[in-house]
């Protein structure tokens, strides 16, 4: 089951694509208490992973939904607030795991650095050509 809290109206067009790929989706009204909405939705089916990518959310919010979901993955790129999650991904160049020492629980799996960049498959497929252009002095 996938959750997409805080989706803006313009982003709702992603829902049909996600559903076509076999994901169960729930659009949560941005004016709704999204933690309470996730808790209510989770009562209808088990939630294996909740993916959180939001600058306004932190450990307090994550703790509020922990009892409703099995795992939480946080996508972060600031390293400026506490998180209480199972996995944290920060794809920034120059970031290192020590940046999160005081910000996540000891057992959190950290996926740090550009090796964990979240890219669509077409970017990965274009990498060889891009590296060849760079070697030839191109952009």
PDB file of C-alpha atoms in Angstrom:
ATOM      1  CA  UNK A   1       0.000   0.000   0.000  1.00  0.00           C
ATOM      2  CA  UNK A   2       1.341   3.447  -0.871  1.00  0.00           C
ATOM      3  CA  UNK A   3       0.364   6.733   0.778  1.00  0.00           C
ATOM      4  CA  UNK A   4       0.801  10.159  -0.734  1.00  0.00           C
ATOM      5  CA  UNK A   5      -0.003  12.639   2.069  1.00  0.00           C
ATOM      6  CA  UNK A   6       0.028  16.314   1.283  1.00  0.00           C
ATOM      7  CA  UNK A   7      -0.398  15.867  -2.477  1.00  0.00           C
ATOM      8  CA  UNK A   8      -1.199  19.122  -4.142  1.00  0.00           C
ATOM      9  CA  UNK A   9      -4.003  19.134  -6.694  1.00  0.00           C
ATOM     10  CA  UNK A  10      -1.552  19.357  -9.624  1.00  0.00           C
ATOM     11  CA  UNK A  11       0.192  16.161  -8.493  1.00  0.00           C
ATOM     12  CA  UNK A  12      -2.941  14.031  -8.392  1.00  0.00           C
ATOM     13  CA  UNK A  13      -2.279  13.002 -11.985  1.00  0.00           C
ATOM     14  CA  UNK A  14       0.329  10.598 -10.564  1.00  0.00           C
ATOM     15  CA  UNK A  15      -2.340   8.472  -8.934  1.00  0.00           C
ATOM     16  CA  UNK A  16      -3.584   6.739 -12.124  1.00  0.00           C
ATOM     17  CA  UNK A  17      -0.003   5.880 -13.093  1.00  0.00           C
ATOM     18  CA  UNK A  18       0.748   4.442  -9.650  1.00  0.00           C
ATOM     19  CA  UNK A  19      -2.501   2.481  -9.695  1.00  0.00           C
ATOM     20  CA  UNK A  20      -1.709   1.138 -13.186  1.00  0.00           C
ATOM     21  CA  UNK A  21       1.585  -0.146 -11.780  1.00  0.00           C
ATOM     22  CA  UNK A  22      -0.331  -2.102  -9.142  1.00  0.00           C
ATOM     23  CA  UNK A  23       0.016   0.204  -6.134  1.00  0.00           C
ATOM     24  CA  UNK A  24      -2.911   0.873  -3.845  1.00  0.00           C
ATOM     25  CA  UNK A  25      -3.048   4.628  -3.393  1.00  0.00           C
ATOM     26  CA  UNK A  26      -4.837   7.056  -1.107  1.00  0.00           C
ATOM     27  CA  UNK A  27      -4.942  10.781  -1.770  1.00  0.00           C
ATOM     28  CA  UNK A  28      -5.118  12.733   1.461  1.00  0.00           C
ATOM     29  CA  UNK A  29      -6.622  16.193   1.436  1.00  0.00           C
ATOM     30  CA  UNK A  30      -3.840  18.700   2.219  1.00  0.00           C
ATOM     31  CA  UNK A  31      -6.146  20.396   4.753  1.00  0.00           C
ATOM     32  CA  UNK A  32      -6.668  17.122   6.611  1.00  0.00           C
ATOM     33  CA  UNK A  33      -4.567  15.919   9.566  1.00  0.00           C
ATOM     34  CA  UNK A  34      -2.374  13.612   7.488  1.00  0.00           C
ATOM     35  CA  UNK A  35      -1.077  11.567  10.444  1.00  0.00           C
ATOM     36  CA  UNK A  36      -4.646  10.815  11.535  1.00  0.00           C
ATOM     37  CA  UNK A  37      -5.609  10.018   7.934  1.00  0.00           C
ATOM     38  CA  UNK A  38      -2.718   7.564   7.604  1.00  0.00           C
ATOM     39  CA  UNK A  39      -3.686   5.925  10.881  1.00  0.00           C
ATOM     40  CA  UNK A  40      -7.290   5.539   9.651  1.00  0.00           C
ATOM     41  CA  UNK A  41      -6.247   4.160   6.253  1.00  0.00           C
ATOM     42  CA  UNK A  42      -3.792   1.739   7.875  1.00  0.00           C
ATOM     43  CA  UNK A  43      -6.679   0.174   9.811  1.00  0.00           C
ATOM     44  CA  UNK A  44      -8.073  -1.103   6.492  1.00  0.00           C
ATOM     45  CA  UNK A  45      -4.911  -2.971   5.369  1.00  0.00           C
ATOM     46  CA  UNK A  46      -1.335  -3.511   6.570  1.00  0.00           C
ATOM     47  CA  UNK A  47       1.149  -0.847   5.536  1.00  0.00           C
ATOM     48  CA  UNK A  48       4.618  -2.269   4.931  1.00  0.00           C
ATOM     49  CA  UNK A  49       6.366   1.012   4.095  1.00  0.00           C
ATOM     50  CA  UNK A  50       5.485   4.656   4.513  1.00  0.00           C
ATOM     51  CA  UNK A  51       7.730   6.976   2.496  1.00  0.00           C
ATOM     52  CA  UNK A  52       8.012  10.498   3.916  1.00  0.00           C
ATOM     53  CA  UNK A  53       9.429  13.384   1.870  1.00  0.00           C
ATOM     54  CA  UNK A  54       8.350  16.634   3.518  1.00  0.00           C
ATOM     55  CA  UNK A  55      10.371  19.476   5.067  1.00  0.00           C
ATOM     56  CA  UNK A  56       7.662  20.144   7.637  1.00  0.00           C
ATOM     57  CA  UNK A  57       7.697  16.658   9.172  1.00  0.00           C
ATOM     58  CA  UNK A  58      10.061  15.339  11.817  1.00  0.00           C
ATOM     59  CA  UNK A  59      10.471  12.702  14.513  1.00  0.00           C
ATOM     60  CA  UNK A  60       7.324  13.771  16.392  1.00  0.00           C
ATOM     61  CA  UNK A  61       5.151  13.232  13.304  1.00  0.00           C
ATOM     62  CA  UNK A  62       6.903   9.957  12.465  1.00  0.00           C
ATOM     63  CA  UNK A  63       6.305   8.664  16.008  1.00  0.00           C
ATOM     64  CA  UNK A  64       2.610   9.538  15.644  1.00  0.00           C
ATOM     65  CA  UNK A  65       2.232   7.100  12.733  1.00  0.00           C
ATOM     66  CA  UNK A  66       4.717   4.402  13.813  1.00  0.00           C
ATOM     67  CA  UNK A  67       2.118   2.181  15.426  1.00  0.00           C
ATOM     68  CA  UNK A  68       0.114   2.170  12.194  1.00  0.00           C
ATOM     69  CA  UNK A  69       2.880   1.266   9.732  1.00  0.00           C
ATOM     70  CA  UNK A  70       5.563  -1.415   9.716  1.00  0.00           C
ATOM     71  CA  UNK A  71       8.460   0.689   8.385  1.00  0.00           C
ATOM     72  CA  UNK A  72       9.167   4.342   7.665  1.00  0.00           C
ATOM     73  CA  UNK A  73      11.564   5.599   4.998  1.00  0.00           C
ATOM     74  CA  UNK A  74      12.433   9.290   5.218  1.00  0.00           C
ATOM     75  CA  UNK A  75      13.855  11.171   2.250  1.00  0.00           C
ATOM     76  CA  UNK A  76      15.826  14.136   3.584  1.00  0.00           C
ATOM     77  CA  UNK A  77      18.412  16.526   2.200  1.00  0.00           C
ATOM     78  CA  UNK A  78      18.883  19.032   4.989  1.00  0.00           C
ATOM     79  CA  UNK A  79      20.170  17.080   8.019  1.00  0.00           C
ATOM     80  CA  UNK A  80      18.679  19.791  10.206  1.00  0.00           C
ATOM     81  CA  UNK A  81      16.042  18.007  12.307  1.00  0.00           C
ATOM     82  CA  UNK A  82      15.449  14.740  14.159  1.00  0.00           C
ATOM     83  CA  UNK A  83      13.800  11.768  12.478  1.00  0.00           C
ATOM     84  CA  UNK A  84      12.482   8.540  13.961  1.00  0.00           C
ATOM     85  CA  UNK A  85      12.526   6.149  11.027  1.00  0.00           C
ATOM     86  CA  UNK A  86      13.786   2.769   9.902  1.00  0.00           C
ATOM     87  CA  UNK A  87      15.619   4.040   6.813  1.00  0.00           C
ATOM     88  CA  UNK A  88      16.778   7.541   5.904  1.00  0.00           C
ATOM     89  CA  UNK A  89      17.951   8.471   2.401  1.00  0.00           C
ATOM     90  CA  UNK A  90      19.920  11.636   1.641  1.00  0.00           C
ATOM     91  CA  UNK A  91      21.343  11.710  -1.870  1.00  0.00           C
ATOM     92  CA  UNK A  92      23.363  14.929  -1.493  1.00  0.00           C
ATOM     93  CA  UNK A  93      26.927  15.058  -2.739  1.00  0.00           C
ATOM     94  CA  UNK A  94      29.195  15.690   0.230  1.00  0.00           C
ATOM     95  CA  UNK A  95      26.766  14.384   2.820  1.00  0.00           C
ATOM     96  CA  UNK A  96      28.042  11.688   5.179  1.00  0.00           C
ATOM     97  CA  UNK A  97      26.448   9.461   7.783  1.00  0.00           C
ATOM     98  CA  UNK A  98      27.992  11.441  10.658  1.00  0.00           C
ATOM     99  CA  UNK A  99      25.705  14.343   9.719  1.00  0.00           C
ATOM    100  CA  UNK A 100      22.829  12.256  11.103  1.00  0.00           C
ATOM    101  CA  UNK A 101      24.517  10.887  14.247  1.00  0.00           C
ATOM    102  CA  UNK A 102      22.442  13.003  16.631  1.00  0.00           C
ATOM    103  CA  UNK A 103      19.353  13.121  14.394  1.00  0.00           C
ATOM    104  CA  UNK A 104      18.242   9.471  14.022  1.00  0.00           C
ATOM    105  CA  UNK A 105      18.013   6.449  16.333  1.00  0.00           C
ATOM    106  CA  UNK A 106      21.052   4.161  16.422  1.00  0.00           C
ATOM    107  CA  UNK A 107      19.346   1.395  14.422  1.00  0.00           C
ATOM    108  CA  UNK A 108      18.345   3.565  11.463  1.00  0.00           C
ATOM    109  CA  UNK A 109      19.749   2.370   8.144  1.00  0.00           C
ATOM    110  CA  UNK A 110      21.319   5.338   6.352  1.00  0.00           C
ATOM    111  CA  UNK A 111      21.452   5.547   2.557  1.00  0.00           C
ATOM    112  CA  UNK A 112      23.753   8.519   2.138  1.00  0.00           C
ATOM    113  CA  UNK A 113      25.268  10.146  -0.945  1.00  0.00           C
ATOM    114  CA  UNK A 114      24.651  10.297  -4.686  1.00  0.00           C
ATOM    115  CA  UNK A 115      24.873   6.515  -5.054  1.00  0.00           C
ATOM    116  CA  UNK A 116      21.331   6.544  -3.633  1.00  0.00           C
ATOM    117  CA  UNK A 117      19.937   9.224  -5.973  1.00  0.00           C
ATOM    118  CA  UNK A 118      16.298   8.661  -6.814  1.00  0.00           C
ATOM    119  CA  UNK A 119      16.216   8.849 -10.595  1.00  0.00           C
ATOM    120  CA  UNK A 120      13.800   7.645 -13.218  1.00  0.00           C
ATOM    121  CA  UNK A 121      15.160   4.715 -15.321  1.00  0.00           C
ATOM    122  CA  UNK A 122      15.672   6.861 -18.428  1.00  0.00           C
ATOM    123  CA  UNK A 123      18.326   8.885 -16.595  1.00  0.00           C
ATOM    124  CA  UNK A 124      20.239   5.734 -15.688  1.00  0.00           C
ATOM    125  CA  UNK A 125      20.008   4.547 -19.296  1.00  0.00           C
ATOM    126  CA  UNK A 126      21.371   7.897 -20.556  1.00  0.00           C
ATOM    127  CA  UNK A 127      24.388   7.850 -18.203  1.00  0.00           C
ATOM    128  CA  UNK A 128      26.809   6.136 -20.609  1.00  0.00           C
ATOM    129  CA  UNK A 129      26.123   8.666 -23.371  1.00  0.00           C
ATOM    130  CA  UNK A 130      26.390  11.583 -20.939  1.00  0.00           C
ATOM    131  CA  UNK A 131      29.766  10.373 -19.654  1.00  0.00           C
ATOM    132  CA  UNK A 132      31.014   9.974 -23.239  1.00  0.00           C
ATOM    133  CA  UNK A 133      29.958  13.568 -24.041  1.00  0.00           C
ATOM    134  CA  UNK A 134      31.727  14.802 -20.925  1.00  0.00           C
ATOM    135  CA  UNK A 135      34.922  12.962 -21.924  1.00  0.00           C
ATOM    136  CA  UNK A 136      34.763  14.710 -25.307  1.00  0.00           C
ATOM    137  CA  UNK A 137      34.465  18.105 -23.644  1.00  0.00           C
ATOM    138  CA  UNK A 138      30.712  18.465 -24.191  1.00  0.00           C
ATOM    139  CA  UNK A 139      28.121  19.558 -21.651  1.00  0.00           C
TER     140      UNK A 139
END
